[in-house]
Tab-separated table of C-alpha atoms and ligand atoms in Angstrom:
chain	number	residue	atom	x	y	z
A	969	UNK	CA	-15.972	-5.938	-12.230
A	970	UNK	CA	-15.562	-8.796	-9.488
A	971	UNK	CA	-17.970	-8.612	-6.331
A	972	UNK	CA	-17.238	-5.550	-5.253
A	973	UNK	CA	-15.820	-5.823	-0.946
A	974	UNK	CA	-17.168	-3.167	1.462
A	975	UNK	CA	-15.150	-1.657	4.588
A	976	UNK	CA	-17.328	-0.025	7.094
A	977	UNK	CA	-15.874	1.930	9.718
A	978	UNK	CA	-17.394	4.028	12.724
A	979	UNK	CA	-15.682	7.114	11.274
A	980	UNK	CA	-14.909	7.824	7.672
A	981	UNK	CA	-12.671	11.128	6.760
A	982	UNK	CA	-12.711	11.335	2.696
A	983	UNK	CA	-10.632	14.395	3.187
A	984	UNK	CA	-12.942	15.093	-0.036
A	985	UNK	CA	-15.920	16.239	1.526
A	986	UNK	CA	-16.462	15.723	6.014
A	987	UNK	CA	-15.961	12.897	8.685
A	988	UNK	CA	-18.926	10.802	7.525
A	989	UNK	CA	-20.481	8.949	10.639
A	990	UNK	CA	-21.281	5.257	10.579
A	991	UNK	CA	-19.039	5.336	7.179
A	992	UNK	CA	-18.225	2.650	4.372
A	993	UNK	CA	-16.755	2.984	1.430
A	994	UNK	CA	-16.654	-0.348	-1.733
A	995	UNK	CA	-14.235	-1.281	-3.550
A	996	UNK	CA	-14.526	-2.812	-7.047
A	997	UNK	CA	-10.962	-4.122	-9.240
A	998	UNK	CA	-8.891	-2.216	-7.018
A	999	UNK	CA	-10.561	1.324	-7.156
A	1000	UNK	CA	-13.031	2.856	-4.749
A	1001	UNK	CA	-16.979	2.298	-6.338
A	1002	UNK	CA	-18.592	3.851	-3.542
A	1003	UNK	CA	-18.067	6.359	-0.609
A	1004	UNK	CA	-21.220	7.342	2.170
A	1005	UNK	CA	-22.496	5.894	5.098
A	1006	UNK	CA	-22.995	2.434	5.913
A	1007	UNK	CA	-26.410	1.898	4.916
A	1008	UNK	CA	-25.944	3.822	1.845
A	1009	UNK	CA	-22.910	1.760	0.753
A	1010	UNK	CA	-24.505	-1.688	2.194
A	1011	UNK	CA	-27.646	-0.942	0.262
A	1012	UNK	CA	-25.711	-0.397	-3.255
A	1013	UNK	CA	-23.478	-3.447	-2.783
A	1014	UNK	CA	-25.815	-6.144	-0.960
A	1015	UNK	CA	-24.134	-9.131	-2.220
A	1016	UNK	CA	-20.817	-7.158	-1.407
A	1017	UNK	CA	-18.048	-8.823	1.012
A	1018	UNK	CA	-17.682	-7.090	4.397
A	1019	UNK	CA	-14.816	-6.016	6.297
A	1020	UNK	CA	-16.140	-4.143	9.860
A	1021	UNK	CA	-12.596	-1.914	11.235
A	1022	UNK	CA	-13.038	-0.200	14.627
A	1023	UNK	CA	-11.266	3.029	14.238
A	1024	UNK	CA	-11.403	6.077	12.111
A	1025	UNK	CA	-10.361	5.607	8.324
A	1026	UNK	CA	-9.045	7.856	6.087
A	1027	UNK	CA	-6.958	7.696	2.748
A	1028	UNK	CA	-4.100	6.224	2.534
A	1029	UNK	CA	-0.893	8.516	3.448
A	1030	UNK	CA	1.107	10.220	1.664
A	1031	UNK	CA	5.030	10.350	2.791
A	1032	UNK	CA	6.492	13.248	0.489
A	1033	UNK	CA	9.933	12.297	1.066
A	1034	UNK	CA	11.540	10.097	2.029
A	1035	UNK	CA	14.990	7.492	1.152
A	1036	UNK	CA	13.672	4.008	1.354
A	1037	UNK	CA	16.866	2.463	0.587
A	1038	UNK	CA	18.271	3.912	4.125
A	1039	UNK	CA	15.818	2.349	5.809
A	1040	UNK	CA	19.267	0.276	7.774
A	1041	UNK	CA	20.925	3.768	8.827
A	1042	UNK	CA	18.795	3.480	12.404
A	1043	UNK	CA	22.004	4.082	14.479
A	1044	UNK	CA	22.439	7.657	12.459
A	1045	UNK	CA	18.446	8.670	12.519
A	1046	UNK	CA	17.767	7.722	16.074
A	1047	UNK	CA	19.993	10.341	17.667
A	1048	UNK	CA	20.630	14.277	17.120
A	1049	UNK	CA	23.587	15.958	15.928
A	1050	UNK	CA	24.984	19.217	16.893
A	1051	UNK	CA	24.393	20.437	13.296
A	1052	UNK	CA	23.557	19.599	9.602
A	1053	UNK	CA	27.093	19.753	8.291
A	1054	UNK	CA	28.280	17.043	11.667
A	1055	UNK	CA	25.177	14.906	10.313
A	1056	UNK	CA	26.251	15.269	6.874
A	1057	UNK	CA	29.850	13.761	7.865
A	1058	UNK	CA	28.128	11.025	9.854
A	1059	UNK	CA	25.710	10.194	7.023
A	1060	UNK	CA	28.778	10.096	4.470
A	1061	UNK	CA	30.585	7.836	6.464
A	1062	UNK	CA	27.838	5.451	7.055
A	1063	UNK	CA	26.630	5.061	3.030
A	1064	UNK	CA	30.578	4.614	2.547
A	1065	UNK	CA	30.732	2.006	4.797
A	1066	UNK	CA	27.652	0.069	3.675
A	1067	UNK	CA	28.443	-0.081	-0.182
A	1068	UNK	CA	27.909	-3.078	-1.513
A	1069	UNK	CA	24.568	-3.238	0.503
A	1070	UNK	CA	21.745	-4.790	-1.214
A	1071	UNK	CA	19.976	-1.350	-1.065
A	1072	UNK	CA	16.295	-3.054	-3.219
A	1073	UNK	CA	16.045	-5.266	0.084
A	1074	UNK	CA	16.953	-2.110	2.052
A	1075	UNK	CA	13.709	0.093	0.584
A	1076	UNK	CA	11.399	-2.829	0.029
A	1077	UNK	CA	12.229	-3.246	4.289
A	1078	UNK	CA	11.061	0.492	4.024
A	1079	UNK	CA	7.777	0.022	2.315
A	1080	UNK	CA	6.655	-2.744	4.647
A	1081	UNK	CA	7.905	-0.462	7.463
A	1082	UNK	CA	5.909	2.116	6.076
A	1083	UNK	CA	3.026	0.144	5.422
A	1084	UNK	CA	2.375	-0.374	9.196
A	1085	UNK	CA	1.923	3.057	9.844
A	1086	UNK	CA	-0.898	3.693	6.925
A	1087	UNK	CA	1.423	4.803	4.050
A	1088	UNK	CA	0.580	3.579	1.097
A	1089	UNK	CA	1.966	6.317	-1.630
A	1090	UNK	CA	6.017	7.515	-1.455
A	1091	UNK	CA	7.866	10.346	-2.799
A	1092	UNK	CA	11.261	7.782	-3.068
A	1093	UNK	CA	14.768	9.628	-3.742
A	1094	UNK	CA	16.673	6.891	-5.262
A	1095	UNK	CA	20.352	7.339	-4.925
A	1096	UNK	CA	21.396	3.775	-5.932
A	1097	UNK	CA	19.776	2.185	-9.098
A	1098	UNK	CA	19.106	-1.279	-7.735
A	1099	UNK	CA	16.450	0.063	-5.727
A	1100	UNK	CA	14.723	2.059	-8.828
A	1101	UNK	CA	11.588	-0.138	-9.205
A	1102	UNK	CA	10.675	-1.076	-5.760
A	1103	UNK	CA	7.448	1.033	-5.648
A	1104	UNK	CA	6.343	-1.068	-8.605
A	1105	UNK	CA	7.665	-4.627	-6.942
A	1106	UNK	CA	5.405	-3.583	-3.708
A	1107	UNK	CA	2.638	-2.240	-5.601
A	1108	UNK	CA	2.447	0.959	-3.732
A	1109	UNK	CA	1.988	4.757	-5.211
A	1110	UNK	CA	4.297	7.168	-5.395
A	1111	UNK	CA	7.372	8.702	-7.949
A	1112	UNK	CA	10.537	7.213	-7.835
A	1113	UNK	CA	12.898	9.788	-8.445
A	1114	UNK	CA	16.685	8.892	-9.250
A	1115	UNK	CA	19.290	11.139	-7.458
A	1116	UNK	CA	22.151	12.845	-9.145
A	1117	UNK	CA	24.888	14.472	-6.708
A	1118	UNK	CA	27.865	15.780	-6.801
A	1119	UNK	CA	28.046	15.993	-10.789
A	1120	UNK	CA	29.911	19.372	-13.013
A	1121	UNK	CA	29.403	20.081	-16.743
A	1122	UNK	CA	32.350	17.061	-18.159
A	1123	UNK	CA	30.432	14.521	-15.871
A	1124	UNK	CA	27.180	15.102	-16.990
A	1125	UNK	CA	28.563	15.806	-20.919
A	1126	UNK	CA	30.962	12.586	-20.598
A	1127	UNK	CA	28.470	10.245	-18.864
A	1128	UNK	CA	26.199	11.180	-16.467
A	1129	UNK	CA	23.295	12.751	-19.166
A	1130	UNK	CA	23.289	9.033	-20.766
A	1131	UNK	CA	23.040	7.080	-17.875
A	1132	UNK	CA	20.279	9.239	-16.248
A	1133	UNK	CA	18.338	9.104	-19.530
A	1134	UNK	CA	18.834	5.701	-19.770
A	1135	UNK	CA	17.298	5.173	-15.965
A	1136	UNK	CA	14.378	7.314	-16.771
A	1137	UNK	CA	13.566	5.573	-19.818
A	1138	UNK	CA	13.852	2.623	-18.724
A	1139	UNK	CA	12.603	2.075	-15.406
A	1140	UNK	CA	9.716	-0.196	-14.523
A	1141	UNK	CA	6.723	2.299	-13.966
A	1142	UNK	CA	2.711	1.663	-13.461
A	1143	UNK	CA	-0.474	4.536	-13.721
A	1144	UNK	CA	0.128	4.720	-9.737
A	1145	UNK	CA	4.045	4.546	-9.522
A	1146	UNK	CA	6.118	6.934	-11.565
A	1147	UNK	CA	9.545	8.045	-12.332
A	1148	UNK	CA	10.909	11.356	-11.837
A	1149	UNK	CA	14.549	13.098	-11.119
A	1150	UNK	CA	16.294	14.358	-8.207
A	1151	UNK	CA	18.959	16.682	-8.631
A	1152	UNK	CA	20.019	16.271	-4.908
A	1153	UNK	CA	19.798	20.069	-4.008
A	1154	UNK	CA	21.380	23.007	-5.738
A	1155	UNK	CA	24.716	23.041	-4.071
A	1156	UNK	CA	25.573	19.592	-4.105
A	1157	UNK	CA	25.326	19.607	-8.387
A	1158	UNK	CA	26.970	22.569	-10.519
A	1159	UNK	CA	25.344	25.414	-11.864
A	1160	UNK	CA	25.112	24.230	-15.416
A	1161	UNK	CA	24.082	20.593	-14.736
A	1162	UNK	CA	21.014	21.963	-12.229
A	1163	UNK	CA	19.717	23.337	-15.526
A	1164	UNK	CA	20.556	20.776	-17.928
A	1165	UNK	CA	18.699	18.269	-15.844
A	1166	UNK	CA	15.703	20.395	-15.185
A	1167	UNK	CA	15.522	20.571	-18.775
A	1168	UNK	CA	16.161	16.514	-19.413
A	1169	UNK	CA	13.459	15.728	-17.254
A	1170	UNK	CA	11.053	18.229	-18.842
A	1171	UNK	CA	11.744	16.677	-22.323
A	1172	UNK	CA	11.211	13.503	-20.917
A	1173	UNK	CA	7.914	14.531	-19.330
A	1174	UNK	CA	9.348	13.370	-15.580
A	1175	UNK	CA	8.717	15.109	-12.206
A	1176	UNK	CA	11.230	16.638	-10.218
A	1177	UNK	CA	12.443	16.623	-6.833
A	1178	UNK	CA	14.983	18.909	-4.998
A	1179	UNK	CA	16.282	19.367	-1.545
A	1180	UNK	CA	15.718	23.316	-1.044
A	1181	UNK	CA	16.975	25.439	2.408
A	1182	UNK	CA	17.171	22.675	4.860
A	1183	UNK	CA	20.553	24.115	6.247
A	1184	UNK	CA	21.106	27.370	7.651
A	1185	UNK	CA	24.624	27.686	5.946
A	1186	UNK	CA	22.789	26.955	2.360
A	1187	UNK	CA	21.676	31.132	2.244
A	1188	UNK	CA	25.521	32.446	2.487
A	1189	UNK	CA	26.267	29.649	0.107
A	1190	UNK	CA	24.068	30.892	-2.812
A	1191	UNK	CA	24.288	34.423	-1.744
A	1192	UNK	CA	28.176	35.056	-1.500
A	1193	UNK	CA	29.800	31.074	-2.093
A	1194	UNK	CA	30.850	31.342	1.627
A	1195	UNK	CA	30.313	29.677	5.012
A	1196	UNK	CA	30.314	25.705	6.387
A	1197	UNK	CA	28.382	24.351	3.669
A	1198	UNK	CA	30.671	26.197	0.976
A	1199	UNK	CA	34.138	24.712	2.436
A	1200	UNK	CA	32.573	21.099	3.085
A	1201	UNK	CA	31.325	21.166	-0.243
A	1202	UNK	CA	34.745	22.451	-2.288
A	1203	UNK	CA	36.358	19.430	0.276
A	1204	UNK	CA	34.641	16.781	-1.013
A	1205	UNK	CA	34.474	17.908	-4.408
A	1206	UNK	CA	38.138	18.957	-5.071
A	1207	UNK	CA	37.232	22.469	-6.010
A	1208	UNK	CA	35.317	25.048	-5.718
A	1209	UNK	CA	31.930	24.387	-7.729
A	1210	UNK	CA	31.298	27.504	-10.355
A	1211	UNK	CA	28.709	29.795	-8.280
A	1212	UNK	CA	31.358	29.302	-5.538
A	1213	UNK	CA	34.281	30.898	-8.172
A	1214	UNK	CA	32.586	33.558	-8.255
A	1215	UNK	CA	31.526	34.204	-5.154
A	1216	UNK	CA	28.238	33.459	-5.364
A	1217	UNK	CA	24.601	34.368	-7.208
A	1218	UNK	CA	23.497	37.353	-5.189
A	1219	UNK	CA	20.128	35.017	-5.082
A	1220	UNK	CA	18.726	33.015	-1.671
A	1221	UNK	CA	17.661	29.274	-2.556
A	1222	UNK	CA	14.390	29.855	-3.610
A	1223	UNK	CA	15.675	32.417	-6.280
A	1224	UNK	CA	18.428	30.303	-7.432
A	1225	UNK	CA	16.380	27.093	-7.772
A	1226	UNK	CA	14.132	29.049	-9.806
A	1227	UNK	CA	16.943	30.459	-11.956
A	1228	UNK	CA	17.948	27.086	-12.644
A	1229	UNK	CA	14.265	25.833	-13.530
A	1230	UNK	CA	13.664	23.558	-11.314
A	1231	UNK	CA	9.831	25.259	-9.645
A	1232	UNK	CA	6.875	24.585	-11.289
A	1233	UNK	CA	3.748	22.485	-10.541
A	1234	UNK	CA	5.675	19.696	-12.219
A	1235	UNK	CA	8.414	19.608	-9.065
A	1236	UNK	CA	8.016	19.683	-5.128
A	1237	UNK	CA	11.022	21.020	-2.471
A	1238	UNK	CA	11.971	18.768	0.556
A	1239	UNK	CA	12.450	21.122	3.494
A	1240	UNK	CA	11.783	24.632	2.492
A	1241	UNK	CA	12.803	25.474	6.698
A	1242	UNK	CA	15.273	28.598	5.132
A	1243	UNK	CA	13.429	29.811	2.658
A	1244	UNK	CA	11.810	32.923	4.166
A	1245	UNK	CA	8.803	34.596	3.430
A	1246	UNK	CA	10.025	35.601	-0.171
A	1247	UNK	CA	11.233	32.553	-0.813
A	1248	UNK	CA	7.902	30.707	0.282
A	1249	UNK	CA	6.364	33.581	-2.302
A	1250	UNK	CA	8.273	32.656	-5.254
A	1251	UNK	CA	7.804	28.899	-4.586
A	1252	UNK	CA	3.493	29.553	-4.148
A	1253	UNK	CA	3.691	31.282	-7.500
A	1254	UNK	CA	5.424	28.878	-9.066
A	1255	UNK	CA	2.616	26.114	-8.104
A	1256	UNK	CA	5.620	23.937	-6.078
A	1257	UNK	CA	4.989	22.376	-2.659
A	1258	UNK	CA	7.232	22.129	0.319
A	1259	UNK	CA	7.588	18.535	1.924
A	1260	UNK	CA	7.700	19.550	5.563
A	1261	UNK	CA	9.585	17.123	7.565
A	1262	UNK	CA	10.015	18.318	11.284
A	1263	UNK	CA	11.512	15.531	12.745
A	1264	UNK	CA	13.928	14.896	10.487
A	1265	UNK	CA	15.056	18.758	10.758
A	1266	UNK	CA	15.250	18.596	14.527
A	1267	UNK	CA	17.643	14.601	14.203
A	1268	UNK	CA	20.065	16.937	11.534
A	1269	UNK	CA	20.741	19.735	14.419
A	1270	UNK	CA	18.327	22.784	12.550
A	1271	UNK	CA	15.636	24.427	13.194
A	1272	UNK	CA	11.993	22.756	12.622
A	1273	UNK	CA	10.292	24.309	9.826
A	1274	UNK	CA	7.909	27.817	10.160
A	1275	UNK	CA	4.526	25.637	9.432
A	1276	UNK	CA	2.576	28.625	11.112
A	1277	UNK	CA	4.178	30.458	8.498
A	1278	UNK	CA	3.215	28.499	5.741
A	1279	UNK	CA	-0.336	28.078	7.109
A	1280	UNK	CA	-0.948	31.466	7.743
A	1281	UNK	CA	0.847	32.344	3.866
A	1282	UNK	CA	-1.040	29.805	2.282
A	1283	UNK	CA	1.746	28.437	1.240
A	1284	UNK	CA	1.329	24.485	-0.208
A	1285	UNK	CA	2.710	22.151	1.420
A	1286	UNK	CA	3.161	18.558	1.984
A	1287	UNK	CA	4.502	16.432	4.818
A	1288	UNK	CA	7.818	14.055	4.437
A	1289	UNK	CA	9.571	11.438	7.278
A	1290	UNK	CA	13.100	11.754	5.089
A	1291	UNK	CA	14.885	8.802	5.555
A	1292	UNK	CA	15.906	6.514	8.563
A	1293	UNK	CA	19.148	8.411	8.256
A	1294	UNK	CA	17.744	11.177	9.645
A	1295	UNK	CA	14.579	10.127	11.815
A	1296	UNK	CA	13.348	7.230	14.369
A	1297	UNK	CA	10.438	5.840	12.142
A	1298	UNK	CA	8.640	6.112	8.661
A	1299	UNK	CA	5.116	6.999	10.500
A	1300	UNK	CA	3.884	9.895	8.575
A	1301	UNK	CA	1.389	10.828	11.830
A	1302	UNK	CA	4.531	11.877	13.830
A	1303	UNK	CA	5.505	14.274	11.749
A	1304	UNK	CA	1.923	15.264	11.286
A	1305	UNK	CA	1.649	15.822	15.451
A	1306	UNK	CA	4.727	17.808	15.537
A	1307	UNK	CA	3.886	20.184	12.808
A	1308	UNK	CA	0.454	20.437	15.142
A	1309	UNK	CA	2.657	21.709	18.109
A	1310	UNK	CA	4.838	24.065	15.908
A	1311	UNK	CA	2.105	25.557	14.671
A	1312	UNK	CA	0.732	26.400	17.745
A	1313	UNK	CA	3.728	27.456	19.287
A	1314	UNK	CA	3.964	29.946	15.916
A	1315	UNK	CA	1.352	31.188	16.390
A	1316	UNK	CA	-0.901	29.427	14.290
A	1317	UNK	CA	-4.279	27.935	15.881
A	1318	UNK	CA	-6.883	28.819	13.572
A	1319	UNK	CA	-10.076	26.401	13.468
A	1320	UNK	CA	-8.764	24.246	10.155
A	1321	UNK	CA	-5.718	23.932	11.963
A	1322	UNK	CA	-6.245	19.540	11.726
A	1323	UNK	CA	-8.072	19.672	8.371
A	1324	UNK	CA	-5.528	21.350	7.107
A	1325	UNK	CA	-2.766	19.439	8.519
A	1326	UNK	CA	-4.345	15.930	7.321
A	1327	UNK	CA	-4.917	17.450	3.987
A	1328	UNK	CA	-1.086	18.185	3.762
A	1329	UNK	CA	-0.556	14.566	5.251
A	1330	UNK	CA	-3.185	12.782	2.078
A	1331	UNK	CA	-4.519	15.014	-1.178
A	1332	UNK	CA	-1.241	17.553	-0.306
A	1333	UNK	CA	1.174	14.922	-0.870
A	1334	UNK	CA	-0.370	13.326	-3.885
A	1335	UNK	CA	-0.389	16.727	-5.362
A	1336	UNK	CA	2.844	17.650	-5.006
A	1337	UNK	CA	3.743	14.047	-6.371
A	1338	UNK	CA	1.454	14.796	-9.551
A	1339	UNK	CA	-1.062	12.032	-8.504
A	1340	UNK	CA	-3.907	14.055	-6.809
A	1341	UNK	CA	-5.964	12.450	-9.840
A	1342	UNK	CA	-5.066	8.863	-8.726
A	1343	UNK	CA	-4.609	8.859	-5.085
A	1344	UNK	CA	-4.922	11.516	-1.749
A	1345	UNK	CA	-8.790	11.172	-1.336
A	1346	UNK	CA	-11.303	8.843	-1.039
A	1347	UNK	CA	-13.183	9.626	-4.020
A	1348	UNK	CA	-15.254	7.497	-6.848
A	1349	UNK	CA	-12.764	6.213	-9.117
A	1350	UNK	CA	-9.656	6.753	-7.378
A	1351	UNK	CA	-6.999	3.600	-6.035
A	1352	UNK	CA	-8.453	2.119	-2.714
A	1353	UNK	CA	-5.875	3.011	-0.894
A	1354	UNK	CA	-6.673	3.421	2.967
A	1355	UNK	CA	-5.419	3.288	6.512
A	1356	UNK	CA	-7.734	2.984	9.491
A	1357	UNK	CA	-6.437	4.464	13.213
A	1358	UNK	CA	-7.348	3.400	16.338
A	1359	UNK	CA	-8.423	7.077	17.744
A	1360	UNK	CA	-11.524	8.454	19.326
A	1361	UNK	CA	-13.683	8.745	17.144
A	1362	UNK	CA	-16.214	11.184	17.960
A	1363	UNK	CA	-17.095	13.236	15.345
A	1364	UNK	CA	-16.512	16.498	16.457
A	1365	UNK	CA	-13.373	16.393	17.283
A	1366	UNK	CA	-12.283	13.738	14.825
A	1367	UNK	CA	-9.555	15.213	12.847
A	1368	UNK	CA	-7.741	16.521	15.823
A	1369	UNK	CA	-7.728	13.255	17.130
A	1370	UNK	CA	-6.219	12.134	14.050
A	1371	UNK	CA	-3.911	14.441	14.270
A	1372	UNK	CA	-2.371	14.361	17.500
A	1373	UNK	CA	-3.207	10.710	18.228
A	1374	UNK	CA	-2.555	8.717	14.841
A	1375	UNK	CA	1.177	8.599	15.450
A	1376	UNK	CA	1.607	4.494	16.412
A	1377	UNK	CA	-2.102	3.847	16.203
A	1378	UNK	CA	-2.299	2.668	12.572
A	1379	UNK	CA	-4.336	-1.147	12.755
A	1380	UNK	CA	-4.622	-1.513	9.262
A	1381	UNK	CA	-4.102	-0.236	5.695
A	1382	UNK	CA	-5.365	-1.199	2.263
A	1383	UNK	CA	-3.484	-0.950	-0.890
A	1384	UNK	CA	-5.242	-1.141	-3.592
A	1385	UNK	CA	-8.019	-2.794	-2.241
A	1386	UNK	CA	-6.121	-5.288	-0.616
A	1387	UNK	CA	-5.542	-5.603	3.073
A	1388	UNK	CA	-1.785	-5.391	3.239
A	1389	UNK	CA	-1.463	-5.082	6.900
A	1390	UNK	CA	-3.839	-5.472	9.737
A	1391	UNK	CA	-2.770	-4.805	13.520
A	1392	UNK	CA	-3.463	-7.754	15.791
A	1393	UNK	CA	-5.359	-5.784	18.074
A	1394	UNK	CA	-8.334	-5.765	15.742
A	1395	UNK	CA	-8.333	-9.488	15.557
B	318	LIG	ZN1	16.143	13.822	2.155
């Protein structure tokens, strides 16, 4: 090991264990070596290179979904729409119009965005394979996870099964940045293909990734193959998919995902604001977290998701910005603050309220990424990945402050135990 480098900081949250006053933690080849207090750490590591931050610092973020490579759609996330099938339109129209775009500059843009606000690990839906990879290129955490959408049986049996595999295989991955598979959600892809690709990324020992109940039309959809989301969807694809045919499952989306295969503790939902209390059920049974992500549910014209709900239900859960198609910034804290005032307002206020919430916002995410081993704490032997906030720091009332200041406060984050971005303010 090179000289280990120490970073102290008034207030250190481990998220492992609590706030730990006058707190350092060292960092040896990348990894954390040491966690405590100052003196402790300082006394283990003498000869050790020192880095003082004023703030509070915590692990690195985790942003459980998100679309890096629309990091350029500003002028569609920065304003509301009436609802999700208007933003849906508007979205369509603006990816049509930008083809051709280079879409790896696009997310790498995103990373560095992302960066600035203490992210430093990325649930990435891919939708264009130029920008497969650029987790790896930025040397940040997270699963990439390819998109399919819009695919039926001859599709995926002509073509679509190859060049998926193919991607998979293929892809540039490290022990911190992995590929997985998004089958977009479970109206957008046919019946049969939802399956098959479930099972092709199982064989191929991949994670999964699925957008579940984000629209309030997506229930009559899987229920009875009718409502706004059924006709847009049989007008951009031609035809009626095969659940539609028949006039639907007779299942809500939680039941029909899981019909399909696509729960378990090897796949996390974006969304999850429709899925109800039996839906929640199924989806804490089958080990799968939710990626809450309020804002972006409020830009899209729904509802914000029942986070009392999933609190009080111990539900798992993790917390997502989506994309700059559907939301102002990447900063994982102002999602974080919302889901503070939702809770409340549902009813939620129980004392762990903050831990809880910057649990979802750190270990939550990495857990529902399948890298709770790696990154999501700080921990012995995990990636030295950290952000430190400029918030009051006292120490009884740190986490809260985390919580509902952090948004915007970010001055800087380490990846890997290198300073990667450091807010003038603390020069
Ligand atoms: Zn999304």
């Amino acid at each position: 090991m090179r000289n280990a480098s120490v970073h102290t900081a008034p207030v250190v949250v481990p998220i492992a264990g609590p706030p730990i006053a006058d707190g350092a933690v060292a960092v040896g080849d990348g990894l954390l070596v040491a966690v405590g207090t100052r003196d402790e750490v300082l006394a283990a590591h003498p000869a050790a290179e020192v880095t003082e931050w004023e703030g509070v610092m915590t692990p690195g973020l985790v942003n459980a979904h998100t679309h890096l490579q629309y990091t350029s759609f500003v002028e569609v996330g920065s304003v509301t729409h009436p609802t999700y099938v208007k933003w849906s339109e508007r979205f369509v129209d603006e990816y049509e119009n930008r083809r051709g775009e280079d879409w790896r500059a696009t997310a790498r843009q995103g990373v560095e965005e992302a960066i600035r606000s203490g992210t430093t690990c990325f649930a990435d839906i891919v939708t264009d394979i130029e920008a497969l990879g650029v987790l790896v290129d930025e040397g940040v955490a997270g699963v990439s996870y390819f998109e399919i959408i819009g695919v039926d049986r001859p599709a995926w049996e002509s073509r679509v099964e190859q060049r998926v595999t193919e991607a998979l295989t293929s892809a540039p991955r490290t022990t911190y940045s992995r590929i997985g598979l998004s089958p977009h959600a479970p109206y957008s892809i046919d019946e049969p293909v939802l399956k098959e690709a479930a099972a092709l990324a199982r064989r191929l020992g991949v994670r999964l990734h699925v957008h579940l109940a984000e629209s309030d039309t997506e229930d009559s959809y899987y229920r009875t193959g009718t409502g706004d989301l059924a006709d847009r969807v049989t007008l951009r694809v031609g035809r009626p998919w095969s659940i539609l045919a028949r006039g639907g499952t007779g299942m809500g989306a939680a039941e029909f995902a899981e019909s399909c295969g696509l729960l378990g503790p090897d796949s996390h939902m974006a969304h999850g604001v429709y899925l109800g209390r039996h839906g929640r059920h199924l989806l804490t049974a089958a080990g799968t977290y939710v990626a809450l992500c309020p804002r972006s549910n409020l830009v899209v014209g729904i509802d914000p998701p029942p986070v009392a709900d999933f609190l009080a239900e111990n539900a798992p859960f993790a917390v997502g910005t989506d994309s700059l198609g559907s939301n102002s910034s990447l900063d994982v804290m102002a999602d974080v603050a919302l889901l503070r005032r939702l809770a409340i307002d549902g009813g939620y206020d129980g004392p762990d309220l903050d831990r809880r919430l910057l649990e979802a916002a750190t270990m939550g995410g990495a857990t529902a990424l399948g890298l709770e081993a790696e990154v999501g704490t700080l921990e012995v032997g995990k990636r030295a990945d950290l952000a430190i906030f400029d918030v009051d720091p006292s120490l009884d009332r740190v986490e809260r402050s985390l919580v509902e200041d952090g948004a915007g406060q970010c001055v800087g984050t380490i990846v890997g135990g290198e300073v990667r971005w450091q807010s003038r303010r603390f020069d």
